[in-house]
MMTF fields as JSON, N, C-alpha, C and O atoms, coordinates in Angstrom:
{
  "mmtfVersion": "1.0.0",
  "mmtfProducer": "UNKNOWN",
  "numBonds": 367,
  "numAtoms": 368,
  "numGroups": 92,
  "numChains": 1,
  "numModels": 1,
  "chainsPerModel": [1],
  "groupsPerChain": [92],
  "chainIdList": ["A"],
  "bondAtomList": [4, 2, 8, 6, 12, 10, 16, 14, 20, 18, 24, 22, 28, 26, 32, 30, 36, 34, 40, 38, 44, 42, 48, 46, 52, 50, 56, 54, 60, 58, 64, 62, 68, 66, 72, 70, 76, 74, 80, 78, 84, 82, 88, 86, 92, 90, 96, 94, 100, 98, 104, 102, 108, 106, 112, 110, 116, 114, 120, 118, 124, 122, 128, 126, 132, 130, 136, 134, 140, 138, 144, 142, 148, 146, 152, 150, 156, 154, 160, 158, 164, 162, 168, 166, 172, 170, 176, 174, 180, 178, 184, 182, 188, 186, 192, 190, 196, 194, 200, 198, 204, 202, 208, 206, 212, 210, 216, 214, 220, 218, 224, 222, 228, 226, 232, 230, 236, 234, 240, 238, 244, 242, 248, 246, 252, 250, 256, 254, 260, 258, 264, 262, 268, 266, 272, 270, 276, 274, 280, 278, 284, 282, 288, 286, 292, 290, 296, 294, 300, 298, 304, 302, 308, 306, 312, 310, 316, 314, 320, 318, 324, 322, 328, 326, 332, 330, 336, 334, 340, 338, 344, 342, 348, 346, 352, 350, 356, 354, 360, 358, 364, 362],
  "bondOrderList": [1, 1, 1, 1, 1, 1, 1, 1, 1, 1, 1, 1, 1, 1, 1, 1, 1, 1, 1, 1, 1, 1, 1, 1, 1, 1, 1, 1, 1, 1, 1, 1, 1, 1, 1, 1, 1, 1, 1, 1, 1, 1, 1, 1, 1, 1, 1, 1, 1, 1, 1, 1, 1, 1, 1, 1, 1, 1, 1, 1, 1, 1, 1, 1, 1, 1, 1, 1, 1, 1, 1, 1, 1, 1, 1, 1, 1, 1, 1, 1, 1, 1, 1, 1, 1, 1, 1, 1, 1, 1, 1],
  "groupList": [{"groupName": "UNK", "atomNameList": ["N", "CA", "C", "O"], "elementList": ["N", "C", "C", "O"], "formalChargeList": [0, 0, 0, 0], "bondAtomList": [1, 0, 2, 1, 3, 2], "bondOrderList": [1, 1, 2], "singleLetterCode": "X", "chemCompType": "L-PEPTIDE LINKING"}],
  "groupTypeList": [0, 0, 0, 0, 0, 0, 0, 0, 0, 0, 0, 0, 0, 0, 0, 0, 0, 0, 0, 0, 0, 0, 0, 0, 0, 0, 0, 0, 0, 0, 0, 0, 0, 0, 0, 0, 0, 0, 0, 0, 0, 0, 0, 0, 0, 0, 0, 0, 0, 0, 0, 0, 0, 0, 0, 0, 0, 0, 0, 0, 0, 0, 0, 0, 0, 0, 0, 0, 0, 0, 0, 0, 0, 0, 0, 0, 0, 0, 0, 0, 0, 0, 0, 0, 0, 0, 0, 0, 0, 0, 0, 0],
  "groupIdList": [1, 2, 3, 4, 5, 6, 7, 8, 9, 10, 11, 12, 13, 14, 15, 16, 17, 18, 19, 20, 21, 22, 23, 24, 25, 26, 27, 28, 29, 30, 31, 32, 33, 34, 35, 36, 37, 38, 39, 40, 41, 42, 43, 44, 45, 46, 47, 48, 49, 50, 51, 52, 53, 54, 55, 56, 57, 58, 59, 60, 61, 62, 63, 64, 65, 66, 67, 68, 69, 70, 71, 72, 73, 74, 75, 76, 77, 78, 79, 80, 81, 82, 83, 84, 85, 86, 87, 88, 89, 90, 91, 92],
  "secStructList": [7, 2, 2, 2, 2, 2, 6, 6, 7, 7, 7, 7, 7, 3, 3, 3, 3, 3, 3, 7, 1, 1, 1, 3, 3, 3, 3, 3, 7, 7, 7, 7, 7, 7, 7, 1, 6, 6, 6, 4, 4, 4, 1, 7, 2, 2, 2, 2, 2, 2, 2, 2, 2, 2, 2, 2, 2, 2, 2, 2, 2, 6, 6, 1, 1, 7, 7, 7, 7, 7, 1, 1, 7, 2, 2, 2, 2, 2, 2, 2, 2, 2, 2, 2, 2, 2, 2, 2, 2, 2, 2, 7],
  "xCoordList": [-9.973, -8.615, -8.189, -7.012, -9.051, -8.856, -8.623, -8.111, -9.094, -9.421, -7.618, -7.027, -7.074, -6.101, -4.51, -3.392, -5.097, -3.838, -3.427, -2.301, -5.163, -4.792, -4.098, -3.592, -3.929, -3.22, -2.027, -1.659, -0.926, -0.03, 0.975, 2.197, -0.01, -0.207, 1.125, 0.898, 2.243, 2.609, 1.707, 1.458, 1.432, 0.296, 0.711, 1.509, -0.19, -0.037, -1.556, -2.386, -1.295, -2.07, -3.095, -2.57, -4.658, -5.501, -5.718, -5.781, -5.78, -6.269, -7.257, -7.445, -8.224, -9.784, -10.421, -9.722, -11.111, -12.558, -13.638, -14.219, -14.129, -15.249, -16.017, -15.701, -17.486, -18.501, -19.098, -19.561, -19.113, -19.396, -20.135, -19.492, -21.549, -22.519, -22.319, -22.535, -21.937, -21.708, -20.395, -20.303, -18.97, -17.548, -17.43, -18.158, -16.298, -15.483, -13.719, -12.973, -13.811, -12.403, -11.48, -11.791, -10.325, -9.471, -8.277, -7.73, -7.863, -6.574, -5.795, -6.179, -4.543, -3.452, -2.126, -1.74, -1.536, -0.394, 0.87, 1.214, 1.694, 2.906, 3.694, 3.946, 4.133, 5.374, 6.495, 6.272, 7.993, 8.85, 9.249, 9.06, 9.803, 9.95, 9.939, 10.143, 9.867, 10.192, 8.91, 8.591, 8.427, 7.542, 8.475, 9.431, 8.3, 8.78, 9.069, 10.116, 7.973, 8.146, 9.724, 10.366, 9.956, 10.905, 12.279, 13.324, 12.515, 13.52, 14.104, 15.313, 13.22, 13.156, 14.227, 14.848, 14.47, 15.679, 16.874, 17.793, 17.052, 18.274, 19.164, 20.222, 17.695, 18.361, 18.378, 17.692, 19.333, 19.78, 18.496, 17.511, 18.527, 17.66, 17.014, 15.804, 17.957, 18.026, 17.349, 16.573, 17.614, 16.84, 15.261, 14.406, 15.24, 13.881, 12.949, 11.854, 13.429, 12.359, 12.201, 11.052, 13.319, 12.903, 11.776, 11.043, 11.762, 10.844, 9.164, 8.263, 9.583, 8.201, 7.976, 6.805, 8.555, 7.95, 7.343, 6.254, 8.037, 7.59, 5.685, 4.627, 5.804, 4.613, 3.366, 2.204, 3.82, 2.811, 2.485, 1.297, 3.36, 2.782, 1.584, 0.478, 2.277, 1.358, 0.206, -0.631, 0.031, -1.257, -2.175, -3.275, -1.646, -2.035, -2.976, -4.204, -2.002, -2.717, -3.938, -4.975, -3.837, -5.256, -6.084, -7.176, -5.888, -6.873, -7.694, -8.825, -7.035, -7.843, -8.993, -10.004, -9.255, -10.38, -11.527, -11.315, -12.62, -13.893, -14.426, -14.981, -14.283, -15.324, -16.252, -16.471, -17.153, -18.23, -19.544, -19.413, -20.446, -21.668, -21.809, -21.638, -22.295, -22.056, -24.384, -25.111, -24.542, -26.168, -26.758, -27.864, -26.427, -26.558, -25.508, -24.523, -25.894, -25.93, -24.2, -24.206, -22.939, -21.943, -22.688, -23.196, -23.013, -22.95, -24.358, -24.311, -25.456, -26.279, -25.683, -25.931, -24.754, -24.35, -22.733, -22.266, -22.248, -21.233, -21.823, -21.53, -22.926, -23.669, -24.786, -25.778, -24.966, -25.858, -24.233, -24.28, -23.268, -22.207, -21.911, -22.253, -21.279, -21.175, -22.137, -21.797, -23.624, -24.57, -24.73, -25.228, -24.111, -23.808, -23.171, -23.241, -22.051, -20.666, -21.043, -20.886, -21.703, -22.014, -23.495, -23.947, -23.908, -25.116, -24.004, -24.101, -23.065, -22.443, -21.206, -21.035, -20.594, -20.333, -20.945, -20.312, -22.419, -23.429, -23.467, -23.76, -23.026, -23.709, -22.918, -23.371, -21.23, -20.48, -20.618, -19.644],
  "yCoordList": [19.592, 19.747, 21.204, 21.475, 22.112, 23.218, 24.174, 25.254, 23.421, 23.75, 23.141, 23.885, 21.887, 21.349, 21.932, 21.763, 22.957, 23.602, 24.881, 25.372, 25.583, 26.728, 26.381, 27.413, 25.583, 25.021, 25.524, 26.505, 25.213, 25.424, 24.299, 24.372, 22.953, 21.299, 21.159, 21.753, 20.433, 20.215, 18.974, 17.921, 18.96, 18.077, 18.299, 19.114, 17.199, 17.516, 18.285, 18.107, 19.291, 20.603, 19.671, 19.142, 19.367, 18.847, 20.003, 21.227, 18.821, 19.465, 19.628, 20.426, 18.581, 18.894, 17.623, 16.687, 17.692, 16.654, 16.96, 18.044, 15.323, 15.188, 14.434, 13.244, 14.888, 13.634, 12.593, 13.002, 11.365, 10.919, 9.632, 8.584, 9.65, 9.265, 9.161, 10.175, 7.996, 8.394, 8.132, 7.396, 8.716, 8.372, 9.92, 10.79, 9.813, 11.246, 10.569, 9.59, 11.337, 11.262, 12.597, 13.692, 12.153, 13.526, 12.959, 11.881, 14.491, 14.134, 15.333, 16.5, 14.751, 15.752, 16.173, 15.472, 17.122, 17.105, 16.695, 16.947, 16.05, 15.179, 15.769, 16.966, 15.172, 15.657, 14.192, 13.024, 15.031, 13.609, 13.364, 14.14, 12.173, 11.411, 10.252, 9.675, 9.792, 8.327, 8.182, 8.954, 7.139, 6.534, 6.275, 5.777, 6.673, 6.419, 4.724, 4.128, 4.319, 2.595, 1.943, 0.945, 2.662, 2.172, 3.316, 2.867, 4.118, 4.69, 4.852, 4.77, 5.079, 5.455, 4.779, 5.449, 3.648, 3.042, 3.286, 2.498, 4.144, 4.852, 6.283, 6.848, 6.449, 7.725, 7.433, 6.707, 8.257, 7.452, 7.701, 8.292, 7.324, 7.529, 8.754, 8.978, 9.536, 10.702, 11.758, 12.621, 11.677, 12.29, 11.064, 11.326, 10.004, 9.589, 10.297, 10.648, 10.664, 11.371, 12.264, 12.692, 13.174, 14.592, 14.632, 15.598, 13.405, 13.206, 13.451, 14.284, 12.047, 11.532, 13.275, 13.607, 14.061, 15.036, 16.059, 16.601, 16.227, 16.877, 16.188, 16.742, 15.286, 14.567, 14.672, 14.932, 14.426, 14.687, 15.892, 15.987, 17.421, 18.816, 18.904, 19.415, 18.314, 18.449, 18.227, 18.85, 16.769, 16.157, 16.463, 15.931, 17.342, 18.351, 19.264, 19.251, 20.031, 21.124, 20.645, 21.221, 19.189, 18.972, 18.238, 17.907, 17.801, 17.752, 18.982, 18.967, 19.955, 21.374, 21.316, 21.661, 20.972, 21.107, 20.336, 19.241, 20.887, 20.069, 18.679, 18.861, 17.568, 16.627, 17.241, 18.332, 16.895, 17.626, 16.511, 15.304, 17.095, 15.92, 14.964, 15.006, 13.961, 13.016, 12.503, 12.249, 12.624, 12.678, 11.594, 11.857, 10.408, 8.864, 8.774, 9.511, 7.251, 6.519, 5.872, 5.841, 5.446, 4.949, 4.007, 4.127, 2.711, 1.923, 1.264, 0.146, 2.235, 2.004, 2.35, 1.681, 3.555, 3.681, 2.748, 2.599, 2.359, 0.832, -0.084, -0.478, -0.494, -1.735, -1.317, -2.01, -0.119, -0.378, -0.107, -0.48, 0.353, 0.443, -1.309, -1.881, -1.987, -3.341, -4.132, -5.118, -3.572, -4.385, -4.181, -4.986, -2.595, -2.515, -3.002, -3.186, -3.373, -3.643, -5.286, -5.679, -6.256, -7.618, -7.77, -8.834, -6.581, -6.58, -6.446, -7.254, -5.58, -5.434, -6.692, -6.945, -7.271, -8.671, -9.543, -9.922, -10.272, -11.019, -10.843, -11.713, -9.241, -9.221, -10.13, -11.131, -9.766, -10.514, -12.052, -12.676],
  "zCoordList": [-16.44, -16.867, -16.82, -16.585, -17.024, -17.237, -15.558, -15.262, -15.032, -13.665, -12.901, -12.118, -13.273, -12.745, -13.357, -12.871, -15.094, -15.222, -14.838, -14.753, -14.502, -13.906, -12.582, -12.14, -11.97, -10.561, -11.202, -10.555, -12.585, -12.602, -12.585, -12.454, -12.792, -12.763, -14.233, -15.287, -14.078, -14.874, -16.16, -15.575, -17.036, -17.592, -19.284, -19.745, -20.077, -21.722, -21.163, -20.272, -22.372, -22.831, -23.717, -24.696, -23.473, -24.13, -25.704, -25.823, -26.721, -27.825, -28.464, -29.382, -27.838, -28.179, -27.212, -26.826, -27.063, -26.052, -26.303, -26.272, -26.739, -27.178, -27.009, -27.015, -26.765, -26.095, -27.074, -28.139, -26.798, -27.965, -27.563, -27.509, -27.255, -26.855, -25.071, -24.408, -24.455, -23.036, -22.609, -21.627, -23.299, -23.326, -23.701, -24.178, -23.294, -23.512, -24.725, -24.726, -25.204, -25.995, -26.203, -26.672, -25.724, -25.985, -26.302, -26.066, -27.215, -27.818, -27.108, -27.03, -26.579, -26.144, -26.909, -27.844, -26.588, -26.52, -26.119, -24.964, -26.943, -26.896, -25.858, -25.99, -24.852, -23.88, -23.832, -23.516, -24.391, -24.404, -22.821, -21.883, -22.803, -21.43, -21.155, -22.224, -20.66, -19.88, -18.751, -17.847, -19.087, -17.09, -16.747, -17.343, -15.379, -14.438, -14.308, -14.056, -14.531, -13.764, -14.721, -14.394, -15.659, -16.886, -16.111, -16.584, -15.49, -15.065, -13.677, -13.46, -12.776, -11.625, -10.826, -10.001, -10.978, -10.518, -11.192, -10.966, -11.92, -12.355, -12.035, -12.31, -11.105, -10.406, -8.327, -7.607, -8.076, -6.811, -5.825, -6.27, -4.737, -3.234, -3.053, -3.074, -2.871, -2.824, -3.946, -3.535, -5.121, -6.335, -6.667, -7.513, -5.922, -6.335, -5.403, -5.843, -3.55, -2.874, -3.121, -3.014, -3.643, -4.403, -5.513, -5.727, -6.193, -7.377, -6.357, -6.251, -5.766, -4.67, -4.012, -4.193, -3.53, -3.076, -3.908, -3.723, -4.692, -5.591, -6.11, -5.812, -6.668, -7.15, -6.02, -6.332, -4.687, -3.825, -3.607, -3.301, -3.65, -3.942, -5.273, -5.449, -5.821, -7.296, -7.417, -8.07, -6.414, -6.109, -4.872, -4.729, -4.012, -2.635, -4.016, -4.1, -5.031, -5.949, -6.173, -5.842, -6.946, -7.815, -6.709, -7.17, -5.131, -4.288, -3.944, -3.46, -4.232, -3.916, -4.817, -4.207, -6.19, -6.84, -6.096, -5.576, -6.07, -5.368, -6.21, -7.293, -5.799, -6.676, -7.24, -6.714, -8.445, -9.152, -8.628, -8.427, -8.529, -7.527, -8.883, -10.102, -7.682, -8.937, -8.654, -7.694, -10.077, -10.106, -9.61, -9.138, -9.532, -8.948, -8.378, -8.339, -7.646, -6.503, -7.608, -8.838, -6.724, -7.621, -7.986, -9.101, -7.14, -7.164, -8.361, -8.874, -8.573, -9.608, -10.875, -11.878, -10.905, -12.386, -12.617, -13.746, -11.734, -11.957, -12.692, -13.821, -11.775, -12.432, -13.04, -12.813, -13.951, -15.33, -16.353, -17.526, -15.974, -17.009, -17.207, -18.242, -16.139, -16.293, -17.092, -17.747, -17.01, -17.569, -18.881, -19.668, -19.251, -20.903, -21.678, -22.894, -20.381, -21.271, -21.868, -23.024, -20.425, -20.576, -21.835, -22.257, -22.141, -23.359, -24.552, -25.476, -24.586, -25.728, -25.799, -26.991, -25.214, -25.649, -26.289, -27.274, -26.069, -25.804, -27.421, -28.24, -27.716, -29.54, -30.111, -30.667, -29.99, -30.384, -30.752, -31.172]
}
């Protein structure tokens, strides 16, 4: 995150993150607004591609950061996450 605001990334400003066994939790900062999916058809043709261009610069920015290596294989740590999730139902 810290890496995607020095970009200059419009974003909520994280207020703390925290590891908390193998999950991450963070709390941000409030920004007022609207989703899009609830407005976007209220502004004309013309001001939605301006939106759309804009959003794809933004996202050119945070493609510049490098993926971080990832220590396993996806597809072994998918399916031991799936296999946690189907152990932690099972308690239920």
């Amino acid at each position: 995150m810290e890496k995607v605001a020095s970009l200059g990334v419009p974003m909520c400003k994280p207020i703390s993150i925290e590891l908390c066994d193998d999950e991450v939790h963070s709390l941000h900062e409030w920004i007022d607004g609207r989703d899009a999916i609830d407005s976007i058809l209220t502004y004309s043709e013309n001001q939605q591609y301006t939106y759309g261009v804009e959003a794809g610069k933004i996202l050119r920015k945070i493609h510049t950061i490098p993926a971080t290596e990832v220590c396993e294989d996806w597809e072994i740590f998918f399916n031991l996450k799936i296999d946690d999730k189907i152990s932690n139902e099972m308690i239920w």
